[in-house]
Short mmCIF file of C-alpha atoms and ligand atoms in Angstrom, two decimals:
data_model
loop_
_atom_site.label_atom_id
_atom_site.label_comp_id
_atom_site.label_asym_id
_atom_site.label_seq_id
_atom_site.Cartn_x
_atom_site.Cartn_y
_atom_site.Cartn_z
CA MET A 1 20.14 0.39 -4.19
CA SER A 2 18.69 3.89 -3.78
CA TYR A 3 18.17 5.21 0.01
CA ALA A 4 14.43 5.48 -0.70
CA GLN A 5 13.86 1.71 -1.99
CA GLU A 6 16.03 0.17 0.61
CA VAL A 7 13.52 1.93 3.19
CA LEU A 8 11.00 0.69 1.28
CA ASN A 9 12.30 -3.13 1.35
CA ARG A 10 12.64 -2.65 5.28
CA VAL A 11 8.80 -1.40 5.17
CA LYS A 12 7.49 -4.62 3.52
CA THR A 13 9.85 -7.19 5.54
CA ASN A 14 8.66 -5.71 8.79
CA TYR A 15 5.04 -4.98 7.84
CA PRO A 16 4.66 -7.93 5.21
CA SER A 17 0.56 -7.81 6.26
CA GLN A 18 0.29 -3.98 5.58
CA VAL A 19 0.16 -3.64 2.26
CA LEU A 20 -2.30 -0.08 2.17
CA PHE A 21 0.62 1.26 4.04
CA HIS A 22 3.34 -0.21 1.62
CA GLN A 23 1.31 1.52 -1.12
CA ALA A 24 1.33 5.05 0.81
CA VAL A 25 5.19 4.75 1.69
CA GLU A 26 5.78 3.31 -2.02
CA GLU A 27 4.16 6.49 -3.61
CA VAL A 28 5.90 9.19 -1.18
CA LEU A 29 9.40 7.49 -1.25
CA GLU A 30 9.56 7.13 -5.07
CA SER A 31 8.30 10.78 -5.35
CA LEU A 32 11.30 11.98 -2.74
CA SER A 33 14.33 9.91 -4.48
CA PRO A 34 15.46 13.21 -6.58
CA GLU A 35 15.36 15.47 -3.37
CA LEU A 36 17.04 12.57 -1.26
CA ASP A 37 19.93 12.46 -4.13
CA LYS A 38 20.37 16.02 -3.68
CA ASN A 39 20.38 16.41 0.07
CA LYS A 40 22.66 13.60 1.63
CA LYS A 41 21.35 15.55 5.04
CA TYR A 42 18.27 13.58 5.13
CA GLN A 43 20.33 10.22 4.72
CA GLN A 44 22.67 10.92 7.49
CA ASN A 45 19.99 11.67 9.89
CA ALA A 46 17.94 8.67 9.05
CA ILE A 47 14.78 10.91 8.44
CA LEU A 48 13.35 7.89 6.03
CA GLU A 49 13.86 5.53 8.93
CA ARG A 50 12.59 7.24 11.40
CA LEU A 51 9.67 8.69 9.32
CA VAL A 52 8.27 5.44 8.47
CA VAL A 53 7.77 4.10 12.20
CA PRO A 54 5.33 6.14 14.24
CA ASP A 55 5.97 7.96 17.25
CA ARG A 56 3.65 5.68 19.28
CA GLU A 57 0.86 3.30 18.49
CA ILE A 58 -1.89 2.79 20.98
CA HIS A 59 -3.73 -0.60 20.29
CA PHE A 60 -6.71 -0.96 22.71
CA ARG A 61 -10.18 -2.91 23.11
CA VAL A 62 -13.64 -0.92 23.14
CA SER A 63 -16.42 -3.41 24.88
CA TRP A 64 -19.95 -1.99 24.80
CA VAL A 65 -23.50 -3.13 25.51
CA ASP A 66 -25.72 -3.31 22.19
CA ASP A 67 -29.68 -2.44 22.17
CA ALA A 68 -30.06 -6.44 23.02
CA GLY A 69 -28.00 -6.17 26.10
CA LYS A 70 -25.25 -8.43 24.72
CA VAL A 71 -21.68 -7.25 25.46
CA GLN A 72 -19.94 -6.37 22.11
CA VAL A 73 -15.92 -6.29 21.53
CA ASN A 74 -14.05 -4.18 19.13
CA ARG A 75 -10.49 -3.79 18.42
CA ALA A 76 -9.55 0.37 18.11
CA TYR A 77 -6.20 2.36 17.55
CA ARG A 78 -4.49 5.41 17.65
CA ILE A 79 -1.66 6.26 15.77
CA GLU A 80 0.70 9.10 16.59
CA PHE A 81 2.79 9.09 13.55
CA ASN A 82 5.04 12.44 13.92
CA SER A 83 4.51 15.29 15.76
CA ALA A 84 7.95 17.42 14.55
CA ILE A 85 5.76 20.44 13.66
CA GLY A 86 2.89 20.42 15.79
CA PRO A 87 0.40 18.34 17.85
CA TYR A 88 -0.37 15.14 16.33
CA LYS A 89 -3.74 15.61 14.02
CA GLY A 90 -5.65 13.53 12.02
CA GLY A 91 -9.01 11.57 11.90
CA LEU A 92 -10.87 8.72 13.45
CA ARG A 93 -12.44 6.08 11.40
CA PHE A 94 -14.89 3.83 12.41
CA HIS A 95 -15.26 1.24 9.42
CA PRO A 96 -15.25 -3.20 9.69
CA SER A 97 -12.23 -2.70 7.38
CA VAL A 98 -10.10 -1.05 9.81
CA ASN A 99 -6.59 -2.46 10.69
CA GLU A 100 -3.30 -1.57 12.18
CA GLY A 101 -2.46 -1.41 8.29
CA VAL A 102 -5.27 1.14 7.58
CA ILE A 103 -4.53 3.52 10.10
CA LYS A 104 -0.83 3.70 9.33
CA PHE A 105 -1.22 4.30 5.67
CA LEU A 106 -3.58 7.08 6.72
CA GLY A 107 -1.55 8.50 9.37
CA PHE A 108 1.59 8.33 7.17
CA GLU A 109 -0.44 10.27 4.63
CA GLN A 110 -1.48 12.78 7.54
CA ILE A 111 1.88 13.72 8.18
CA PHE A 112 2.58 15.47 4.59
CA LYS A 113 -0.93 16.69 3.98
CA ASN A 114 -0.60 18.62 7.11
CA SER A 115 2.82 19.83 6.55
CA LEU A 116 1.22 21.19 3.12
CA THR A 117 -1.44 23.16 4.98
CA THR A 118 0.92 25.76 6.28
CA LEU A 119 -0.47 25.06 9.80
CA ALA A 120 1.53 23.65 12.51
CA MET A 121 -0.04 20.13 12.75
CA GLY A 122 1.65 16.57 13.17
CA GLY A 123 0.16 13.69 11.54
CA GLY A 124 -1.94 10.73 13.40
CA LYS A 125 -4.91 8.99 12.80
CA GLY A 126 -6.94 6.27 14.47
CA GLY A 127 -10.60 4.52 14.50
CA SER A 128 -11.99 1.15 14.81
CA ASP A 129 -13.45 -1.95 13.12
CA PHE A 130 -16.75 -0.77 14.60
CA ASP A 131 -19.72 -0.55 11.92
CA PRO A 132 -21.81 1.98 12.32
CA LYS A 133 -24.24 1.18 9.89
CA GLY A 134 -27.97 -0.37 11.28
CA LYS A 135 -26.68 0.92 14.69
CA SER A 136 -29.26 2.91 16.88
CA ASP A 137 -28.38 6.16 18.29
CA GLY A 138 -28.02 4.74 21.82
CA GLU A 139 -25.27 2.00 19.93
CA ILE A 140 -23.44 4.81 18.81
CA MET A 141 -23.51 6.51 21.85
CA ARG A 142 -22.14 3.65 24.08
CA PHE A 143 -19.80 2.87 21.69
CA CYS A 144 -18.14 6.11 21.28
CA GLN A 145 -18.15 6.61 25.03
CA ALA A 146 -16.45 3.46 25.23
CA PHE A 147 -13.96 4.64 23.02
CA MET A 148 -13.21 7.62 24.56
CA ASN A 149 -12.87 5.63 28.04
CA GLU A 150 -9.10 4.75 27.12
CA LEU A 151 -8.31 7.46 24.37
CA TYR A 152 -8.73 10.60 26.72
CA ARG A 153 -5.62 9.68 28.37
CA HIS A 154 -3.71 9.92 25.13
CA ILE A 155 -5.01 13.15 23.66
CA GLY A 156 -5.42 16.84 24.29
CA ALA A 157 -5.26 20.26 22.76
CA THR A 158 -1.97 20.34 22.29
CA THR A 159 -0.82 17.07 22.10
CA ASP A 160 -3.11 14.69 19.98
CA VAL A 161 -6.38 16.35 18.19
CA PRO A 162 -8.62 13.79 16.50
CA ALA A 163 -11.62 14.60 13.70
CA GLY A 164 -13.85 12.69 11.84
CA ASP A 165 -12.94 10.29 8.63
CA ILE A 166 -15.43 7.51 7.30
CA GLY A 167 -17.95 6.78 9.76
CA VAL A 168 -17.21 9.67 12.38
CA GLY A 169 -19.34 12.91 11.50
CA GLY A 170 -20.77 15.32 13.84
CA ARG A 171 -23.01 12.96 15.94
CA GLU A 172 -19.89 10.76 17.13
CA ILE A 173 -17.75 13.84 17.84
CA GLY A 174 -20.64 15.12 19.85
CA TYR A 175 -20.66 11.67 21.92
CA LEU A 176 -16.92 11.66 21.95
CA PHE A 177 -16.36 15.14 23.19
CA GLY A 178 -19.11 14.81 25.79
CA GLN A 179 -17.41 11.80 27.25
CA TYR A 180 -13.92 13.33 27.00
CA ARG A 181 -15.37 16.61 29.15
CA LYS A 182 -17.10 13.90 31.37
CA LEU A 183 -13.87 12.04 32.01
CA THR A 184 -11.51 15.19 32.31
CA ASN A 185 -13.52 17.68 33.29
CA ARG A 186 -11.83 19.67 31.19
CA PHE A 187 -13.63 21.94 28.10
CA ASP A 188 -11.04 22.23 25.64
CA GLY A 189 -10.38 21.96 21.79
CA VAL A 190 -9.36 18.38 21.85
CA LEU A 191 -11.52 17.21 18.87
CA THR A 192 -12.35 19.40 15.82
CA GLY A 193 -15.53 18.81 13.67
CA LYS A 194 -17.43 19.92 16.62
CA ALA A 195 -20.85 21.33 16.35
CA LEU A 196 -21.18 25.42 16.03
CA GLY A 197 -23.06 25.84 19.46
CA TRP A 198 -19.65 24.15 21.63
CA GLY A 199 -16.48 24.92 19.67
CA GLY A 200 -17.07 23.89 16.20
CA SER A 201 -16.03 26.31 13.17
CA LEU A 202 -18.00 27.20 10.68
CA VAL A 203 -16.99 25.63 7.18
CA ARG A 204 -15.53 22.78 8.86
CA THR A 205 -18.52 20.44 7.94
CA GLU A 206 -18.01 21.64 4.29
CA ALA A 207 -14.23 21.90 3.95
CA THR A 208 -12.87 18.74 2.28
CA GLY A 209 -15.44 18.75 -0.44
CA TYR A 210 -15.30 22.49 -1.05
CA GLY A 211 -10.98 22.58 -0.70
CA SER A 212 -11.16 19.53 -3.47
CA VAL A 213 -13.15 21.79 -5.87
CA TYR A 214 -11.16 24.40 -5.00
CA PHE A 215 -7.99 22.51 -5.51
CA ALA A 216 -9.65 21.27 -9.35
CA GLN A 217 -9.96 25.32 -10.02
CA GLU A 218 -6.60 26.17 -9.23
CA MET A 219 -5.10 23.53 -11.47
CA LEU A 220 -7.57 24.52 -14.32
CA LYS A 221 -7.04 27.97 -13.86
CA ALA A 222 -3.35 27.49 -14.58
CA ARG A 223 -4.21 26.18 -17.66
CA GLY A 224 -6.94 28.55 -18.78
CA GLU A 225 -9.91 26.36 -18.26
CA SER A 226 -12.22 26.04 -15.42
CA LEU A 227 -15.19 24.34 -14.17
CA GLU A 228 -17.99 26.13 -15.41
CA GLY A 229 -20.50 24.59 -17.49
CA LYS A 230 -18.59 21.39 -17.07
CA VAL A 231 -20.22 17.69 -16.57
CA CYS A 232 -18.37 16.45 -13.25
CA THR A 233 -18.44 12.68 -11.89
CA VAL A 234 -18.24 12.19 -7.99
CA SER A 235 -17.74 9.12 -6.04
CA GLY A 236 -18.97 8.33 -2.60
CA SER A 237 -22.26 9.98 -0.88
CA GLY A 238 -20.77 10.83 2.43
CA ASN A 239 -19.44 14.22 3.76
CA VAL A 240 -16.79 14.87 1.01
CA ALA A 241 -18.96 13.59 -1.77
CA ILE A 242 -21.66 15.93 -0.23
CA TYR A 243 -19.72 18.83 -0.28
CA THR A 244 -18.25 18.63 -3.60
CA VAL A 245 -21.50 18.09 -5.40
CA GLU A 246 -22.72 21.39 -3.65
CA LYS A 247 -19.70 23.42 -4.46
CA LEU A 248 -19.45 22.25 -7.79
CA GLN A 249 -23.39 23.47 -8.30
CA GLN A 250 -22.68 27.02 -6.83
CA LEU A 251 -19.82 27.22 -9.39
CA GLY A 252 -22.09 26.43 -12.48
CA ALA A 253 -20.32 22.96 -12.78
CA LYS A 254 -23.02 19.79 -13.48
CA PRO A 255 -22.04 16.99 -10.95
CA VAL A 256 -23.73 14.11 -12.54
CA THR A 257 -23.04 11.02 -10.39
CA ILE A 258 -22.70 10.14 -6.35
CA SER A 259 -22.18 6.28 -5.33
CA ASP A 260 -21.82 4.30 -2.00
CA SER A 261 -20.93 0.89 -1.33
CA LYS A 262 -23.55 -0.70 -2.38
CA GLY A 263 -24.15 1.23 -6.05
CA MET A 264 -24.05 4.26 -8.17
CA ILE A 265 -26.29 6.95 -9.27
CA TYR A 266 -26.29 8.39 -12.80
CA ASP A 267 -28.71 11.65 -13.14
CA LYS A 268 -28.21 12.87 -16.37
CA ASP A 269 -30.22 16.22 -15.22
CA GLY A 270 -27.29 16.74 -12.38
CA ILE A 271 -27.49 15.48 -8.75
CA ASP A 272 -30.43 16.87 -6.73
CA LEU A 273 -28.34 17.94 -3.85
CA ALA A 274 -31.52 18.37 -1.22
CA LEU A 275 -32.55 14.76 -2.14
CA LEU A 276 -29.11 13.53 -1.36
CA LYS A 277 -28.60 15.73 1.82
CA GLU A 278 -32.24 14.02 3.05
CA LEU A 279 -31.07 10.50 1.96
CA LYS A 280 -27.56 10.19 3.39
CA GLU A 281 -27.28 13.26 6.10
CA VAL A 282 -30.99 12.69 7.65
CA LYS A 283 -32.35 9.11 6.61
CA ARG A 284 -28.78 7.26 6.23
CA THR A 285 -30.23 5.20 3.65
CA SER A 286 -28.79 3.63 0.51
CA LEU A 287 -28.88 5.49 -2.42
CA GLU A 288 -31.32 3.16 -4.47
CA GLU A 289 -34.16 5.43 -3.04
CA TYR A 290 -32.83 8.27 -4.83
CA ALA A 291 -33.95 6.58 -8.56
CA GLN A 292 -37.10 6.21 -7.21
CA LYS A 293 -37.51 9.86 -6.55
CA ARG A 294 -35.81 11.24 -9.72
CA SER A 295 -36.90 9.91 -13.20
CA SER A 296 -33.77 11.47 -14.71
CA ALA A 297 -31.62 8.80 -12.29
CA VAL A 298 -30.49 5.72 -13.41
CA TYR A 299 -29.36 3.38 -10.39
CA THR A 300 -26.47 0.73 -10.96
CA LYS A 301 -25.66 -1.94 -8.53
CA ALA A 302 -22.33 -2.49 -7.82
CA SER A 303 -22.47 -5.85 -8.28
CA ASP A 304 -22.96 -5.20 -11.88
CA TYR A 305 -19.80 -3.04 -12.53
CA LYS A 306 -17.38 -4.11 -14.93
CA ALA A 307 -15.00 -6.59 -13.31
CA GLY A 308 -12.37 -4.43 -12.31
CA THR A 309 -13.87 -1.14 -12.57
CA ASN A 310 -15.70 1.44 -10.81
CA GLY A 311 -19.10 2.25 -12.68
CA VAL A 312 -18.85 5.81 -11.66
CA TRP A 313 -15.88 6.28 -14.00
CA ALA A 314 -17.23 4.86 -17.07
CA ILE A 315 -19.37 7.94 -17.22
CA PRO A 316 -17.71 10.80 -19.58
CA CYS A 317 -16.68 13.74 -17.61
CA PHE A 318 -14.45 16.75 -17.99
CA ALA A 319 -13.26 16.07 -14.13
CA ALA A 320 -13.33 13.67 -11.79
CA PHE A 321 -13.69 13.54 -8.15
CA PRO A 322 -13.11 10.36 -6.21
CA SER A 323 -14.31 11.01 -2.81
CA ALA A 324 -15.19 7.40 -0.84
CA THR A 325 -12.18 5.18 -0.42
CA GLN A 326 -8.64 4.09 -0.84
CA ASN A 327 -8.31 2.49 -4.43
CA GLU A 328 -11.04 3.31 -5.76
CA LEU A 329 -9.71 4.26 -9.18
CA SER A 330 -7.95 1.42 -10.84
CA LEU A 331 -5.96 1.79 -14.08
CA GLU A 332 -8.35 0.31 -16.11
CA ASP A 333 -10.79 2.83 -14.75
CA ALA A 334 -8.20 5.60 -15.62
CA LYS A 335 -7.79 4.59 -18.93
CA ILE A 336 -11.63 4.78 -19.75
CA LEU A 337 -11.80 7.95 -17.97
CA LEU A 338 -8.65 9.74 -20.12
CA GLN A 339 -10.35 8.25 -23.71
CA ASN A 340 -14.06 9.86 -22.52
CA GLY A 341 -11.97 13.17 -22.59
CA CYS A 342 -11.41 13.71 -18.39
CA GLN A 343 -8.69 16.60 -18.05
CA CYS A 344 -8.95 16.92 -14.27
CA VAL A 345 -8.98 14.39 -11.49
CA SER A 346 -8.83 16.12 -7.75
CA GLU A 347 -8.97 13.38 -4.98
CA GLY A 348 -11.37 14.30 -1.73
CA ALA A 349 -10.81 10.67 -0.66
CA ASN A 350 -7.26 9.64 0.48
CA MET A 351 -5.35 7.32 -1.85
CA PRO A 352 -8.28 6.41 -3.83
CA SER A 353 -6.46 5.79 -7.05
CA THR A 354 -3.90 2.88 -7.11
CA ILE A 355 -0.48 3.67 -7.68
CA GLU A 356 -0.68 2.50 -11.57
CA ALA A 357 -3.76 4.71 -11.99
CA ALA A 358 -1.60 7.85 -10.26
CA HIS A 359 1.06 7.17 -12.67
CA TYR A 360 -1.07 7.04 -15.83
CA PHE A 361 -2.58 10.61 -14.63
CA ILE A 362 0.61 12.01 -14.45
CA GLN A 363 2.60 10.45 -17.69
CA ALA A 364 -0.55 11.82 -19.79
CA LYS A 365 -0.09 15.34 -17.78
CA ILE A 366 -3.61 16.22 -16.86
CA CYS A 367 -4.66 18.27 -13.95
CA TYR A 368 -4.36 15.49 -11.51
CA GLY A 369 -4.48 16.84 -7.70
CA PRO A 370 -3.29 13.83 -5.44
CA GLY A 371 -5.44 13.41 -1.94
CA LYS A 372 -2.99 14.53 0.54
CA ALA A 373 -3.25 18.10 -1.47
CA ALA A 374 -6.16 17.81 -3.07
CA ASN A 375 -8.45 16.95 0.40
CA ALA A 376 -6.24 19.13 2.95
CA GLY A 377 -9.24 21.46 3.13
CA GLY A 378 -10.57 19.39 5.89
CA VAL A 379 -7.51 19.17 8.06
CA ALA A 380 -6.52 22.91 7.20
CA VAL A 381 -10.19 24.16 8.68
CA SER A 382 -9.59 21.76 11.77
CA GLY A 383 -6.32 23.88 12.27
CA LEU A 384 -8.34 26.83 11.93
CA GLU A 385 -10.89 25.35 14.33
CA MET A 386 -8.11 24.83 17.09
CA ALA A 387 -6.81 28.45 16.54
CA GLN A 388 -10.56 29.65 17.15
CA ASN A 389 -11.05 27.57 20.32
CA ALA A 390 -7.43 28.71 21.66
CA SER A 391 -8.35 32.11 21.27
CA MET A 392 -12.07 31.73 22.26
CA THR A 393 -13.21 33.96 19.52
CA PRO A 394 -15.26 32.45 16.36
CA TRP A 395 -14.70 33.35 12.91
CA SER A 396 -17.46 33.90 10.26
CA PHE A 397 -18.46 31.94 7.49
CA GLU A 398 -16.51 34.09 5.13
CA VAL A 399 -13.46 34.56 7.00
CA VAL A 400 -13.14 30.86 7.28
CA ASP A 401 -13.81 30.17 3.53
CA GLU A 402 -11.41 32.87 2.34
CA ARG A 403 -8.77 31.23 4.67
CA LEU A 404 -9.63 27.84 3.18
CA GLN A 405 -9.37 29.07 -0.47
CA GLY A 406 -6.49 30.74 0.39
CA ILE A 407 -4.64 27.67 1.92
CA MET A 408 -5.56 25.25 -1.24
CA ARG A 409 -4.13 28.14 -3.46
CA SER A 410 -0.98 28.04 -1.54
CA ILE A 411 -0.94 23.97 -1.43
CA PHE A 412 -1.31 24.47 -5.41
CA THR A 413 1.40 27.23 -5.92
CA ASN A 414 4.29 25.05 -3.66
CA ALA A 415 3.22 21.89 -4.90
CA SER A 416 3.69 23.18 -8.78
CA GLN A 417 6.56 25.07 -7.84
CA THR A 418 8.50 22.38 -5.95
CA ALA A 419 7.69 20.07 -8.99
CA ALA A 420 9.10 22.49 -11.75
CA GLU A 421 11.97 23.07 -9.50
CA PHE A 422 12.96 19.04 -10.68
CA GLY A 423 11.63 19.69 -14.34
CA GLU A 424 7.94 18.12 -14.27
CA PRO A 425 5.64 21.48 -13.41
CA THR A 426 2.58 19.08 -13.86
CA ASN A 427 3.75 16.73 -11.65
CA LEU A 428 2.08 17.33 -8.26
CA VAL A 429 2.29 14.05 -6.55
CA LEU A 430 6.20 14.85 -6.90
CA GLY A 431 5.62 18.45 -5.89
CA ALA A 432 3.18 17.77 -2.99
CA ASN A 433 5.39 15.20 -1.65
CA ILE A 434 8.46 16.68 -1.61
CA ALA A 435 7.19 20.13 -0.30
CA GLY A 436 5.32 18.54 2.80
CA PHE A 437 8.33 16.29 3.58
CA ARG A 438 10.81 18.72 3.35
CA LYS A 439 9.19 20.81 6.31
CA VAL A 440 8.78 17.69 8.52
CA ALA A 441 12.25 16.55 7.79
CA ASN A 442 13.89 19.66 8.28
CA ALA A 443 12.19 20.43 11.84
CA MET A 444 13.41 16.73 12.77
CA ILE A 445 16.81 18.08 12.06
CA ASP A 446 16.55 20.88 14.03
CA GLN A 447 15.23 19.36 16.92
CA GLY A 448 18.13 16.42 17.06
CA VAL A 449 17.92 12.63 17.31
CA PHE A 450 15.11 10.89 19.84
P1 NDP B 501 -18.30 9.17 5.22
O1 NDP B 501 -18.49 8.23 5.96
O2 NDP B 501 -19.24 10.39 5.23
O3 NDP B 501 -18.38 8.86 3.66
C1 NDP B 501 -18.08 7.49 2.82
C2 NDP B 501 -18.64 7.46 1.88
O4 NDP B 501 -17.67 6.33 0.65
C3 NDP B 501 -20.12 6.61 1.71
O5 NDP B 501 -20.72 6.90 0.33
C4 NDP B 501 -19.32 5.18 1.42
O6 NDP B 501 -20.44 4.12 1.30
C5 NDP B 501 -18.52 5.45 0.70
N1 NDP B 501 -17.55 4.44 1.03
C6 NDP B 501 -16.76 3.42 2.03
N2 NDP B 501 -16.18 2.36 1.94
C7 NDP B 501 -16.43 2.00 1.10
C8 NDP B 501 -16.21 1.05 -0.27
N3 NDP B 501 -14.75 -0.04 0.60
N4 NDP B 501 -16.35 0.89 -1.25
C9 NDP B 501 -17.34 1.91 -1.75
N5 NDP B 501 -17.98 3.14 -1.14
C10 NDP B 501 -17.49 3.04 0.11
O7 NDP B 501 -16.82 9.58 5.03
P2 NDP B 501 -16.03 10.77 4.12
O8 NDP B 501 -17.08 11.43 3.41
O9 NDP B 501 -15.81 11.71 5.63
O10 NDP B 501 -14.43 10.50 3.82
C11 NDP B 501 -14.56 9.89 2.28
C12 NDP B 501 -13.13 9.83 1.90
O11 NDP B 501 -12.56 11.16 1.94
C13 NDP B 501 -12.23 8.98 2.68
O12 NDP B 501 -11.18 8.70 2.19
C14 NDP B 501 -11.69 9.49 4.07
O13 NDP B 501 -10.74 9.51 4.58
C15 NDP B 501 -11.27 11.01 2.92
N6 NDP B 501 -11.21 12.33 3.94
C16 NDP B 501 -12.30 12.67 4.26
C17 NDP B 501 -12.00 14.06 5.22
C18 NDP B 501 -13.08 14.53 6.05
O14 NDP B 501 -13.13 15.64 6.38
N7 NDP B 501 -14.44 13.91 6.41
C19 NDP B 501 -11.03 14.83 5.25
C20 NDP B 501 -9.95 14.17 4.03
C21 NDP B 501 -10.04 13.06 3.52
P3 NDP B 501 -21.51 3.55 2.25
O15 NDP B 501 -22.25 4.48 3.44
O16 NDP B 501 -22.38 2.27 1.60
O17 NDP B 501 -20.43 2.72 3.23
#
């Protein structure tokens, strides 16, 4: 049995219910095998065994009072996975599906993603099973304050720097930062995704979506192709999806879909970005209203998708941008996409393709950008926000956007050159995993056993 397989088996035995964590570990370890065979130092230093167990897991209770005066209780987590190359860095997710296994899958992915950005950031992730949907602003604020009442003692600008993720945007970061400041009497770069007036960075809001499109551009450019004039499909309608749509339109492509947990929009004339922003950033409502306002748009409920598929991927496209959540693109979806001529998949979400779908894309040798490479733009600009906070100097939009483009280019180059080293130049899963792993694993060896 290979070293990687042995460690994977141990993960499955030790944490039997954490299936998303198994999936994330399996995807990384299976692509590390050729590197592990070549370099026995990793096994000699028990690097995999150390990587799959977080440095520290913090589980805590969040008690808060709702608008009706009732005490509510949620479970919360901060998982500090690995800090070999920098302070723990990774978002907070507020969603009812959050549990320890979800945060571990996200935190594990984050180690390699952050390493790929070229910036000094370790991997961590956190969140709560709190559901922000339907809550008043006051309830969101009280929950965020109660969450920070415990979290503040574990984080710090050079220790652990959380950011947003699903259900955590600018509003939540504001309430979290305010409470951190109140509790500690410190104003420092302890969270990223802050508003511009108090330490935020230009381009942070747009960074993950823009970065995923820049990554697609790099993959396509290497094959003499571009996005200009091409029909694209996007899933989700949150932060990542909105700015994926925006950048695609700026580059002359035509995004025609968006979705949320209840259903999807197919707008044959192309997504109306202003309407999308109004519905999702201002009114925070379902997408059904989009179709009521645009005669070119058709709304399909998620319950009407063909069994085992996501309706978004049935719309023919040149490039697809999964930007909602994990496992939203199945093998069946992957087959439909390719039958319809799709040549590029750039993952804005974390682990949106199942392992089988990812294998299918790799075998078909299409341009396939796995999340930890393609969506690294968000955390990269968070790293740039930390740099601006540390130097107390804000940078212009152009400077940050240029740095973002440069980072996405270098992630692509690093992943494709590493993949080529192993004789599979188009396999960016292999390239991204090995490139991200090497830097962290070598740092762990340099720093000794603890
Ligand atoms: P948001 O909360 O802003 O938006 C999430 C979107 O995905 C919403 O449209 C939501 O629909 C939809 N969604 C969430 N869960 C499900 C589900 N189970 N089924 C179908 N649709 C769902 O989050 P983000 O845009 O920030 O995050 C999207 C993805 O991108 C996540 O995988 C996240 O981890 C990843 N990511 C985000 C980064 C960032 O900077 N924000 C950085 C890197 C990765 P609804 O509103 O109906 O729930």
